Coordinates of C-alpha atoms and ligand atoms in Angstrom, one line a residue:
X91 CA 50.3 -2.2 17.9
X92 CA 48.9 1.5 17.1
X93 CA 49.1 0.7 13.3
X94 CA 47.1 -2.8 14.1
X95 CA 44.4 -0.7 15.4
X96 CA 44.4 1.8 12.3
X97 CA 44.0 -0.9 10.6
X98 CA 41.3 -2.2 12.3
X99 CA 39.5 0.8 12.0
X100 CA 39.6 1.5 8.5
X101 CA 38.5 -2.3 8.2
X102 CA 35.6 -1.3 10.4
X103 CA 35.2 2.3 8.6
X104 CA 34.9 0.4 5.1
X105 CA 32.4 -2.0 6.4
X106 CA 30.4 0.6 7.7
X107 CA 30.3 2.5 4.2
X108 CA 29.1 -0.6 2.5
X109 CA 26.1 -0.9 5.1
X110 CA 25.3 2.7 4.6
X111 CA 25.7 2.7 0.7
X112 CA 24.2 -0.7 0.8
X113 CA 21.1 1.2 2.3
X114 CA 21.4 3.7 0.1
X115 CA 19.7 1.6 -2.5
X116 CA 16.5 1.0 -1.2
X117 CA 13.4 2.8 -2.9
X118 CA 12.2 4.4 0.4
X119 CA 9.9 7.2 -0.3
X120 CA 10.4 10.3 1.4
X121 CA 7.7 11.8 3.3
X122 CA 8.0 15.6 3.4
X123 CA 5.5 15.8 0.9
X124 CA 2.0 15.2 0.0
X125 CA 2.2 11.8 -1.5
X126 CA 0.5 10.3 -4.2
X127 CA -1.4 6.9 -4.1
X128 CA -2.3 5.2 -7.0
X129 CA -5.7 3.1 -6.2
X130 CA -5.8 -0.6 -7.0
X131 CA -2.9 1.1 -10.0
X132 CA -3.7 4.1 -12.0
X133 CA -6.9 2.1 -12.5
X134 CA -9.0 4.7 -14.3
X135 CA -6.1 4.1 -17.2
X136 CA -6.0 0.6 -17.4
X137 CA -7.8 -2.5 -15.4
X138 CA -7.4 -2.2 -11.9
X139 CA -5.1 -4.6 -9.8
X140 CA -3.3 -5.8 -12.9
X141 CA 0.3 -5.2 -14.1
X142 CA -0.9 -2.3 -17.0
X143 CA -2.2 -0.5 -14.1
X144 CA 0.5 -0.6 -11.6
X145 CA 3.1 -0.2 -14.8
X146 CA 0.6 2.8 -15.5
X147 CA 0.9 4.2 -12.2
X148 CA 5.0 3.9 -12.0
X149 CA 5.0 5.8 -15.3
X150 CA 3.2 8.5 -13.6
X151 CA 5.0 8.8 -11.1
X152 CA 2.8 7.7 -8.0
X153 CA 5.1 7.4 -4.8
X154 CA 2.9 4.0 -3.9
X155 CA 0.5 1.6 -5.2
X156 CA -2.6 0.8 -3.2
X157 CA -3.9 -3.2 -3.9
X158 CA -6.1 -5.6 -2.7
X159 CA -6.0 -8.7 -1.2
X160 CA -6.9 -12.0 -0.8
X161 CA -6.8 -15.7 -0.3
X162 CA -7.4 -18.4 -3.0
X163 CA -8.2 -22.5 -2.0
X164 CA -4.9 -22.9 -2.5
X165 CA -3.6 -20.2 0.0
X166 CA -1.8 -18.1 -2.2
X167 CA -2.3 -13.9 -1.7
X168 CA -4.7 -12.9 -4.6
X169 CA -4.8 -9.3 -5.9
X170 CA -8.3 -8.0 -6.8
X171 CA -10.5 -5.7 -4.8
X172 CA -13.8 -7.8 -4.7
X173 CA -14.5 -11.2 -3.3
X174 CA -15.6 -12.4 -6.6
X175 CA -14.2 -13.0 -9.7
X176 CA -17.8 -11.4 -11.6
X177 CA -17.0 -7.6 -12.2
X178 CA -13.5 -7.6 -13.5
X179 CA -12.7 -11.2 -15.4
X180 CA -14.3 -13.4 -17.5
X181 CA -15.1 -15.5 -14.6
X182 CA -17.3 -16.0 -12.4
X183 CA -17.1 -17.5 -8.6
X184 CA -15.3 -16.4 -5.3
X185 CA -11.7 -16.2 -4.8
X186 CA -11.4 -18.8 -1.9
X187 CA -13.1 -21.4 -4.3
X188 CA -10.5 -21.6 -6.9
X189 CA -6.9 -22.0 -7.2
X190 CA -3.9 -19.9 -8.2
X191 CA -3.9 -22.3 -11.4
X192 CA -7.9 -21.4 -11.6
X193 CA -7.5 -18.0 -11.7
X194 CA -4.3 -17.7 -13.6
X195 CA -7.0 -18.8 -16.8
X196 CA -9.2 -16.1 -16.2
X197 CA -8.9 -12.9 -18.6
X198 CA -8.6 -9.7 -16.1
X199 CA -8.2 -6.7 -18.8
X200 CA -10.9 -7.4 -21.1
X201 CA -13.6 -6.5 -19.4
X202 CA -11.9 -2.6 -18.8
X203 CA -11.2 -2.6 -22.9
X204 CA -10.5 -5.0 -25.3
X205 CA -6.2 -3.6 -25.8
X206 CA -6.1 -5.2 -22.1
X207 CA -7.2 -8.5 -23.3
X208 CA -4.7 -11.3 -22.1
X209 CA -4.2 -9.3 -18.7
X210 CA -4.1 -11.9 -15.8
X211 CA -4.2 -12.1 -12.2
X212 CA -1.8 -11.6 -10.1
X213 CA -0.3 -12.5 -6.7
X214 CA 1.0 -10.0 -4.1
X215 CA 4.7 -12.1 -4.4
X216 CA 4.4 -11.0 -8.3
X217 CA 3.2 -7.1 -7.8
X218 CA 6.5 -7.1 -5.0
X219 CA 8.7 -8.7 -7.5
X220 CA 8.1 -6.4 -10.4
X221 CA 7.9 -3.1 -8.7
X222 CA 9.7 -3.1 -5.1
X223 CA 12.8 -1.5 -6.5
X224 CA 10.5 1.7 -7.8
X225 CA 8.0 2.3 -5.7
X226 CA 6.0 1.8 -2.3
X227 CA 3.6 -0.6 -1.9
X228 CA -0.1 0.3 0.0
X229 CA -1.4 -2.6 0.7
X230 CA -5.4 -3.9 1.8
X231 CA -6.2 -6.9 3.8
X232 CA -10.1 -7.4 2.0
X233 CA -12.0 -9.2 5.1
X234 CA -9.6 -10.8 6.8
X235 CA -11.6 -12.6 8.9
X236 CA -12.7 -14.7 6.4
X237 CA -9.0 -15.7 5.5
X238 CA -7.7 -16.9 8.9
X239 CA -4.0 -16.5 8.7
X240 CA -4.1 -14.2 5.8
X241 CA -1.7 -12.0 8.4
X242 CA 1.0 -14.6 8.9
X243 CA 1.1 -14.8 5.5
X244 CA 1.4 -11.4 4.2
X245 CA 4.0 -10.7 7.1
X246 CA 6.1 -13.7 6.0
X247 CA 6.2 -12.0 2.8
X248 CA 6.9 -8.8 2.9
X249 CA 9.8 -9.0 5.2
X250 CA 12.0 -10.0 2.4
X251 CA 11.0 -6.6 0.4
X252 CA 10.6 -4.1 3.7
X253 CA 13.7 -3.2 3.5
X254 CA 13.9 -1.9 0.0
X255 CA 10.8 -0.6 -0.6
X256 CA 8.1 1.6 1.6
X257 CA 5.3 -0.6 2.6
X258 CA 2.6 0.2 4.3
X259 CA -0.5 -2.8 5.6
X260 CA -3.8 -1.1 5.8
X261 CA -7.6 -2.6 6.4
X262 CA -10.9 -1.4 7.7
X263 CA -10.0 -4.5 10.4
X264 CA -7.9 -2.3 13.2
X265 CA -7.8 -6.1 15.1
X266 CA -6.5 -7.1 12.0
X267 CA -3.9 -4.4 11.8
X268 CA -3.0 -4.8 15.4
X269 CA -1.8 -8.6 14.7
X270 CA 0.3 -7.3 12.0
X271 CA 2.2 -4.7 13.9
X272 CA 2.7 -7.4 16.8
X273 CA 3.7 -9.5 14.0
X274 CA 6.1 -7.5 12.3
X275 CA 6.6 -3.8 14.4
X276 CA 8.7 -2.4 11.5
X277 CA 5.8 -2.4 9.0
X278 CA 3.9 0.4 9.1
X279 CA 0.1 0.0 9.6
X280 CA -3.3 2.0 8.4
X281 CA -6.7 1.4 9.8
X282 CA -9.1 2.6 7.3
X283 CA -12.3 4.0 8.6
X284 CA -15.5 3.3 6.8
X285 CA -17.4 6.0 6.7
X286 CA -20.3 5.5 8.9
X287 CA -17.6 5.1 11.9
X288 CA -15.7 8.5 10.6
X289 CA -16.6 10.5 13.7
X290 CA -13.8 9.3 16.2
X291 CA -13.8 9.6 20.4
X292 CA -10.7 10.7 21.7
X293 CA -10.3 7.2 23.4
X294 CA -10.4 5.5 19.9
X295 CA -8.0 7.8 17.9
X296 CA -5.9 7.1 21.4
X297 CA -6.0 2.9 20.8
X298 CA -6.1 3.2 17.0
X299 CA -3.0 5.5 16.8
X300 CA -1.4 3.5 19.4
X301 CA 0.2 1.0 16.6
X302 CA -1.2 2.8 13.3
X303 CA 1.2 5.3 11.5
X304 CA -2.1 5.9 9.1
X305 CA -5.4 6.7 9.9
X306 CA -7.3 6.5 6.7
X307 CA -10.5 7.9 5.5
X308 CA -13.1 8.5 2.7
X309 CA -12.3 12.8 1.9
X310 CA -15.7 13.1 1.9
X311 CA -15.9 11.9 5.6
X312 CA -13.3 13.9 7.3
X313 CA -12.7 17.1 8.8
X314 CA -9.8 19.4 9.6
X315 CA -10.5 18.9 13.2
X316 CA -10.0 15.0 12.7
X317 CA -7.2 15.0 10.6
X318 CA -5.4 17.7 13.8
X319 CA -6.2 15.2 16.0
X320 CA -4.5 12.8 14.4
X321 CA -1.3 14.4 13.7
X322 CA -1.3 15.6 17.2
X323 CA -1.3 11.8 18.4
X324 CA 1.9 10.9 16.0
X325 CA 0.2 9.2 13.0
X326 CA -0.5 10.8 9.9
X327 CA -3.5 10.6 7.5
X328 CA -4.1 9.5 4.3
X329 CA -7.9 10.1 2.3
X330 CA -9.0 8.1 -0.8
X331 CA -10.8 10.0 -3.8
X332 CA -11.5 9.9 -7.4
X333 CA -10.7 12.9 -9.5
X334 CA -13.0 15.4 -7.8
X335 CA -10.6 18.4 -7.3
X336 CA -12.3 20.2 -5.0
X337 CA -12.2 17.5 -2.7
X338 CA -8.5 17.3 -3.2
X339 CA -8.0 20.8 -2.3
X340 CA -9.9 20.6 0.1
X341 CA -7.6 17.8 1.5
X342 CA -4.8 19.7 0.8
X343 CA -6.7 22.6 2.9
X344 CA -6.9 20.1 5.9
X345 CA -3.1 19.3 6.1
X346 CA -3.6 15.5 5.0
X347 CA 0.0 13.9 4.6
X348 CA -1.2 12.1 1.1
X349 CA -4.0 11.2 -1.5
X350 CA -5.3 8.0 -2.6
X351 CA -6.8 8.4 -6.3
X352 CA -7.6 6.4 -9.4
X353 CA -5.2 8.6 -11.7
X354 CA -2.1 8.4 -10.1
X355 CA -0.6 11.6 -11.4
X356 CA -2.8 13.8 -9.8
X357 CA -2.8 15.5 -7.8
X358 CA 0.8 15.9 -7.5
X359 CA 2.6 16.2 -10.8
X360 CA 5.7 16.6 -9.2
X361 CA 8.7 14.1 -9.3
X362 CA 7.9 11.0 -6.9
X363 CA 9.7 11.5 -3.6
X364 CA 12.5 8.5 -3.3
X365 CA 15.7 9.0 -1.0
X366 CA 18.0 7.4 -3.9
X367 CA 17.4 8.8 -7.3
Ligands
LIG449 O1 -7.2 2.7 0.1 C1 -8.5 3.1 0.3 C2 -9.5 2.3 -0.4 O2 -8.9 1.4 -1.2 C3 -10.5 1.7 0.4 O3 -11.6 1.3 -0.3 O4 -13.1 -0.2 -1.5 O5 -11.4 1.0 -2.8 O6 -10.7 -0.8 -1.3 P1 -11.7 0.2 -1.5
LIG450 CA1 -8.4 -0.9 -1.4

Protein backbone atom coordinates (compact mmCIF):
# COMPACT_ATOMS: atom_id res chain seq x y z
CA UNK A 1 0.00 0.00 0.00
CA UNK A 2 2.68 2.67 1.15
CA UNK A 3 4.83 1.85 -1.98
CA UNK A 4 1.36 2.27 -4.27
CA UNK A 5 1.23 5.70 -3.01
CA UNK A 6 5.11 6.49 -3.66
CA UNK A 7 4.31 5.56 -6.70
CA UNK A 8 1.55 7.60 -7.17
CA UNK A 9 3.40 10.45 -6.17
CA UNK A 10 6.36 10.35 -8.29
CA UNK A 11 3.66 9.73 -11.14
CA UNK A 12 2.11 13.00 -9.94
CA UNK A 13 5.70 14.69 -9.33
CA UNK A 14 6.72 13.88 -13.01
CA UNK A 15 3.62 15.23 -14.44
CA UNK A 16 3.95 18.22 -12.60
CA UNK A 17 7.68 18.80 -14.01
CA UNK A 18 6.43 18.40 -17.48
CA UNK A 19 3.69 21.25 -16.82
CA UNK A 20 6.30 23.42 -15.35
CA UNK A 21 9.02 22.71 -18.06
CA UNK A 22 6.34 22.65 -20.54
CA UNK A 23 5.81 26.40 -19.45
CA UNK A 24 9.15 27.01 -19.40
CA UNK A 25 9.06 27.35 -23.09
CA UNK A 26 6.94 30.15 -23.59
CA UNK A 27 8.54 33.53 -24.84
CA UNK A 28 7.10 35.61 -21.99
CA UNK A 29 9.00 38.76 -21.57
CA UNK A 30 10.07 39.75 -18.31
CA UNK A 31 9.12 43.00 -16.93
CA UNK A 32 11.66 44.30 -14.51
CA UNK A 33 12.95 46.45 -17.10
CA UNK A 34 12.27 49.30 -19.36
CA UNK A 35 11.01 47.51 -22.36
CA UNK A 36 11.47 48.27 -25.83
CA UNK A 37 8.59 48.49 -28.45
CA UNK A 38 9.18 48.38 -31.91
CA UNK A 39 6.42 50.63 -33.70
CA UNK A 40 4.39 49.08 -36.56
CA UNK A 41 8.28 46.89 -36.66
CA UNK A 42 11.56 48.72 -36.62
CA UNK A 43 9.71 50.74 -39.24
CA UNK A 44 12.24 53.59 -39.72
CA UNK A 45 14.53 50.43 -41.24
CA UNK A 46 12.27 48.90 -43.37
CA UNK A 47 8.38 49.35 -44.43
CA UNK A 48 6.21 49.45 -41.59
CA UNK A 49 3.74 46.54 -40.72
CA UNK A 50 5.52 44.21 -43.06
CA UNK A 51 7.60 41.03 -42.34
CA UNK A 52 11.25 43.03 -43.10
CA UNK A 53 10.18 45.26 -40.41
CA UNK A 54 9.10 43.06 -37.68
CA UNK A 55 12.13 40.50 -38.81
CA UNK A 56 14.09 43.94 -38.41
CA UNK A 57 12.85 44.57 -35.14
CA UNK A 58 13.56 40.78 -33.69
CA UNK A 59 17.07 41.30 -34.93
CA UNK A 60 17.30 44.16 -32.72
CA UNK A 61 16.32 42.88 -30.11
CA UNK A 62 12.89 44.74 -29.33
CA UNK A 63 10.96 42.81 -26.36
CA UNK A 64 7.52 43.44 -28.52
CA UNK A 65 6.19 44.47 -31.75
CA UNK A 66 3.53 47.21 -31.84
CA UNK A 67 0.95 46.63 -35.19
CA UNK A 68 -2.08 47.70 -36.49
CA UNK A 69 -5.22 46.52 -37.24
CA UNK A 70 -8.00 45.95 -39.28
CA UNK A 71 -10.84 44.32 -41.05
CA UNK A 72 -10.96 43.54 -44.91
CA UNK A 73 -14.67 42.67 -46.86
CA UNK A 74 -13.79 39.47 -46.34
CA UNK A 75 -13.33 39.64 -42.44
CA UNK A 76 -9.90 38.63 -42.17
CA UNK A 77 -7.49 40.89 -39.40
CA UNK A 78 -5.40 43.28 -41.80
CA UNK A 79 -2.13 44.72 -40.64
CA UNK A 80 -1.43 48.34 -41.69
CA UNK A 81 -1.79 51.49 -39.69
CA UNK A 82 -4.14 53.59 -41.97
CA UNK A 83 -7.57 52.92 -43.21
CA UNK A 84 -6.38 53.15 -46.74
CA UNK A 85 -4.28 51.30 -48.85
CA UNK A 86 -2.80 55.01 -50.53
CA UNK A 87 0.37 55.92 -48.36
CA UNK A 88 2.17 52.63 -48.09
CA UNK A 89 1.18 50.19 -51.41
CA UNK A 90 0.73 50.52 -54.70
CA UNK A 91 -2.86 50.65 -54.15
CA UNK A 92 -5.36 52.63 -53.65
CA UNK A 93 -8.88 52.21 -51.72
CA UNK A 94 -9.96 51.29 -48.12
CA UNK A 95 -9.26 48.15 -46.32
CA UNK A 96 -12.94 47.06 -45.68
CA UNK A 97 -13.52 47.30 -49.61
CA UNK A 98 -11.21 44.61 -50.70
CA UNK A 99 -10.42 41.22 -49.90
CA UNK A 100 -7.54 39.22 -48.29
CA UNK A 101 -6.94 37.96 -52.03
CA UNK A 102 -7.24 41.94 -53.05
CA UNK A 103 -4.79 42.95 -50.93
CA UNK A 104 -2.46 40.05 -51.00
CA UNK A 105 -1.64 41.72 -54.92
CA UNK A 106 -0.83 44.91 -53.64
CA UNK A 107 3.13 45.81 -53.32
CA UNK A 108 3.72 47.00 -49.55
CA UNK A 109 7.65 47.69 -49.55
CA UNK A 110 8.09 49.61 -52.57
CA UNK A 111 6.92 52.57 -51.68
CA UNK A 112 9.60 52.75 -48.43
CA UNK A 113 12.55 51.76 -51.06
CA UNK A 114 12.79 49.90 -54.05
CA UNK A 115 15.15 46.55 -52.08
CA UNK A 116 11.57 46.12 -50.29
CA UNK A 117 9.80 45.63 -53.46
CA UNK A 118 7.71 42.27 -53.47
CA UNK A 119 6.81 43.01 -49.64
CA UNK A 120 3.07 42.05 -49.09
CA UNK A 121 0.44 42.40 -46.65
CA UNK A 122 -0.08 40.60 -43.95
CA UNK A 123 -2.64 39.25 -41.58
CA UNK A 124 -2.38 39.34 -37.73
CA UNK A 125 -2.72 35.12 -37.90
CA UNK A 126 0.65 35.45 -40.17
CA UNK A 127 2.69 38.26 -37.87
CA UNK A 128 1.51 35.49 -34.72
CA UNK A 129 2.75 32.58 -36.72
CA UNK A 130 6.09 33.79 -37.61
CA UNK A 131 7.15 35.58 -34.48
CA UNK A 132 5.17 34.23 -31.32
CA UNK A 133 7.95 32.01 -30.24
CA UNK A 134 10.53 35.25 -30.03
CA UNK A 135 8.90 37.95 -29.06
CA UNK A 136 5.67 39.82 -27.62
CA UNK A 137 3.16 41.08 -29.55
CA UNK A 138 1.57 45.01 -28.99
CA UNK A 139 -1.24 45.02 -30.70
CA UNK A 140 -3.82 48.18 -31.98
CA UNK A 141 -7.48 47.89 -32.69
CA UNK A 142 -7.49 50.95 -35.64
CA UNK A 143 -11.38 52.26 -35.10
CA UNK A 144 -13.01 49.63 -34.01
CA UNK A 145 -16.15 50.82 -34.27
CA UNK A 146 -16.13 50.71 -37.69
CA UNK A 147 -15.31 46.93 -37.68
CA UNK A 148 -18.13 45.50 -35.49
CA UNK A 149 -16.89 42.26 -34.10
CA UNK A 150 -13.26 43.10 -34.88
CA UNK A 151 -12.95 42.06 -30.83
CA UNK A 152 -14.41 38.59 -31.10
CA UNK A 153 -12.21 38.11 -33.65
CA UNK A 154 -8.94 39.17 -32.43
CA UNK A 155 -9.77 37.33 -29.01
CA UNK A 156 -10.60 34.09 -30.91
CA UNK A 157 -7.24 34.39 -32.13
CA UNK A 158 -4.96 35.13 -29.89
CA UNK A 159 -5.93 32.60 -27.29
CA UNK A 160 -4.15 29.98 -29.24
CA UNK A 161 -0.72 32.13 -28.98
CA UNK A 162 -1.33 33.82 -25.17
CA UNK A 163 0.13 31.33 -23.72
CA UNK A 164 3.55 31.37 -25.43
CA UNK A 165 4.08 34.75 -26.16
CA UNK A 166 3.41 38.25 -24.21
CA UNK A 167 0.49 39.93 -25.72
CA UNK A 168 -0.84 42.90 -24.98
CA UNK A 169 -4.50 44.59 -26.91
CA UNK A 170 -4.24 48.29 -26.92
CA UNK A 171 -6.67 51.12 -28.73
CA UNK A 172 -7.52 54.77 -28.22
CA UNK A 173 -11.31 52.94 -27.78
CA UNK A 174 -11.24 52.16 -23.71
CA UNK A 175 -15.07 50.65 -24.57
CA UNK A 176 -13.30 48.80 -27.02
CA UNK A 177 -10.69 47.55 -24.54
CA UNK A 178 -13.17 46.83 -21.95
CA UNK A 179 -15.01 44.16 -24.32
CA UNK A 180 -11.72 42.56 -24.70
CA UNK A 181 -10.84 42.10 -21.12
CA UNK A 182 -14.54 40.79 -20.43
CA UNK A 183 -13.84 38.73 -23.40
CA UNK A 184 -10.68 37.25 -22.54
CA UNK A 185 -9.45 38.59 -18.71
CA UNK A 186 -6.00 36.96 -19.24
CA UNK A 187 -4.99 39.31 -22.07
CA UNK A 188 -3.65 42.28 -20.93
CA UNK A 189 -5.14 45.56 -22.17
CA UNK A 190 -3.82 49.33 -22.96
CA UNK A 191 -6.03 52.31 -23.49
CA UNK A 192 -4.06 54.75 -25.42
CA UNK A 193 -4.80 58.41 -24.77
CA UNK A 194 -4.78 60.81 -27.63
CA UNK A 195 -3.34 63.65 -26.78
CA UNK A 196 -5.95 66.21 -26.45
CA UNK A 197 -7.67 63.89 -23.60
CA UNK A 198 -3.93 63.53 -21.83
CA UNK A 199 -4.91 65.40 -18.76
CA UNK A 200 -6.80 62.56 -16.65
CA UNK A 201 -9.40 63.10 -13.41
CA UNK A 202 -8.80 60.90 -10.76
CA UNK A 203 -12.24 59.22 -11.47
CA UNK A 204 -11.06 58.32 -15.11
CA UNK A 205 -7.55 56.93 -14.31
CA UNK A 206 -9.86 54.99 -11.50
CA UNK A 207 -12.38 53.28 -14.52
CA UNK A 208 -9.57 53.15 -17.02
CA UNK A 209 -7.09 51.32 -14.70
CA UNK A 210 -9.83 49.22 -13.52
CA UNK A 211 -9.31 46.55 -16.46
CA UNK A 212 -6.11 48.22 -18.19
CA UNK A 213 -2.59 46.93 -17.27
CA UNK A 214 -1.31 49.95 -19.73
CA UNK A 215 -2.14 53.34 -19.78
CA UNK A 216 -0.56 54.73 -22.93
CA UNK A 217 0.44 58.11 -24.06
CA UNK A 218 2.12 60.40 -26.65
CA UNK A 219 5.85 61.39 -24.32
CA UNK A 220 5.21 64.54 -25.39
CA UNK A 221 1.79 64.64 -23.48
CA UNK A 222 2.63 63.22 -20.14
CA UNK A 223 3.95 64.16 -16.94
CA UNK A 224 5.66 62.57 -13.96
CA UNK A 225 2.70 63.34 -11.90
CA UNK A 226 0.49 61.21 -14.42
CA UNK A 227 2.67 58.52 -15.00
CA UNK A 228 2.73 58.32 -10.42
CA UNK A 229 -0.74 58.14 -10.65
CA UNK A 230 -0.85 55.49 -12.68
CA UNK A 231 1.57 53.21 -11.09
CA UNK A 232 -0.05 53.96 -7.85
CA UNK A 233 -3.52 52.52 -9.25
CA UNK A 234 -1.67 49.08 -10.34
CA UNK A 235 -1.20 49.64 -14.20
CA UNK A 236 1.87 50.58 -15.68
CA UNK A 237 2.63 53.02 -18.58
CA UNK A 238 3.93 52.85 -21.83
CA UNK A 239 4.81 56.32 -24.13
CA UNK A 240 5.28 56.16 -27.99
CA UNK A 241 8.17 58.32 -29.61
CA UNK A 242 10.40 58.63 -32.57
CA UNK A 243 14.14 58.94 -31.99
CA UNK A 244 14.06 62.19 -30.06
CA UNK A 245 16.41 61.40 -27.08
CA UNK A 246 15.62 63.86 -24.90
CA UNK A 247 12.27 62.80 -24.84
CA UNK A 248 13.36 59.33 -24.05
CA UNK A 249 15.25 60.44 -21.09
CA UNK A 250 12.95 62.30 -20.17
CA UNK A 251 10.71 59.15 -20.03
CA UNK A 252 13.16 57.42 -18.37
CA UNK A 253 13.21 60.52 -15.79
CA UNK A 254 9.44 59.93 -15.24
CA UNK A 255 9.64 56.12 -14.27
CA UNK A 256 7.68 54.94 -17.51
CA UNK A 257 7.76 50.95 -17.51
CA UNK A 258 8.64 50.99 -21.44
CA UNK A 259 9.15 52.95 -24.89
CA UNK A 260 7.38 52.60 -28.08
CA UNK A 261 9.79 53.87 -31.00
CA UNK A 262 10.33 53.48 -34.70
CA UNK A 263 14.00 51.99 -34.21
CA UNK A 264 13.57 49.24 -32.05
CA UNK A 265 17.00 49.07 -30.64
CA UNK A 266 16.89 52.17 -28.95
CA UNK A 267 16.66 53.08 -26.46
CA UNK A 268 17.66 50.02 -24.77
CA UNK A 269 20.56 48.15 -26.34
CA UNK A 270 20.44 45.71 -23.80
CA UNK A 271 19.52 41.96 -24.34
CA UNK A 272 15.65 41.57 -24.76
CA UNK A 273 14.14 40.47 -21.45
CA UNK A 274 12.52 36.71 -22.02
CA UNK A 275 12.14 34.23 -19.01
CA UNK A 276 13.56 31.24 -21.18
CA UNK A 277 16.72 32.01 -23.09
O1 LIG B 1 1.39 52.39 -29.97
C1 LIG B 1 1.18 53.74 -30.00
C2 LIG B 1 0.94 54.30 -31.35
O2 LIG B 1 1.00 53.30 -32.30
C3 LIG B 1 -0.33 55.03 -31.49
O3 LIG B 1 -0.33 55.83 -32.61
O4 LIG B 1 -0.98 56.42 -34.91
O5 LIG B 1 1.16 55.23 -34.51
O6 LIG B 1 -0.96 54.02 -34.27
P1 LIG B 1 -0.28 55.34 -34.14
CA1 LIG C 1 -0.28 51.88 -33.60
Amino acid sequence: MRKHSLFCLAIVGACLFLLVGYNDQSKKVHHSKMISVAHRGASSLAPENTLAAFHKAVELRADYLETDVHLSKDGELIIMHDDKIDRTTNGSGYIKEMTLAELKELDAGGTFGREFEGESIITLNELLEEFYDQVGFLIELKNPKNYPGIEEKVVELVKDYYEFSSIIIQSFDADSMMKVHTLLPEIEVAVLIHPSESLLSAKRLDELTSFASYINFNVSFVSKRTVDNVHKRGSKVLVWSKKDKRLVSKAQKFGVDGIISDFSAWPTDEPIYLVQE
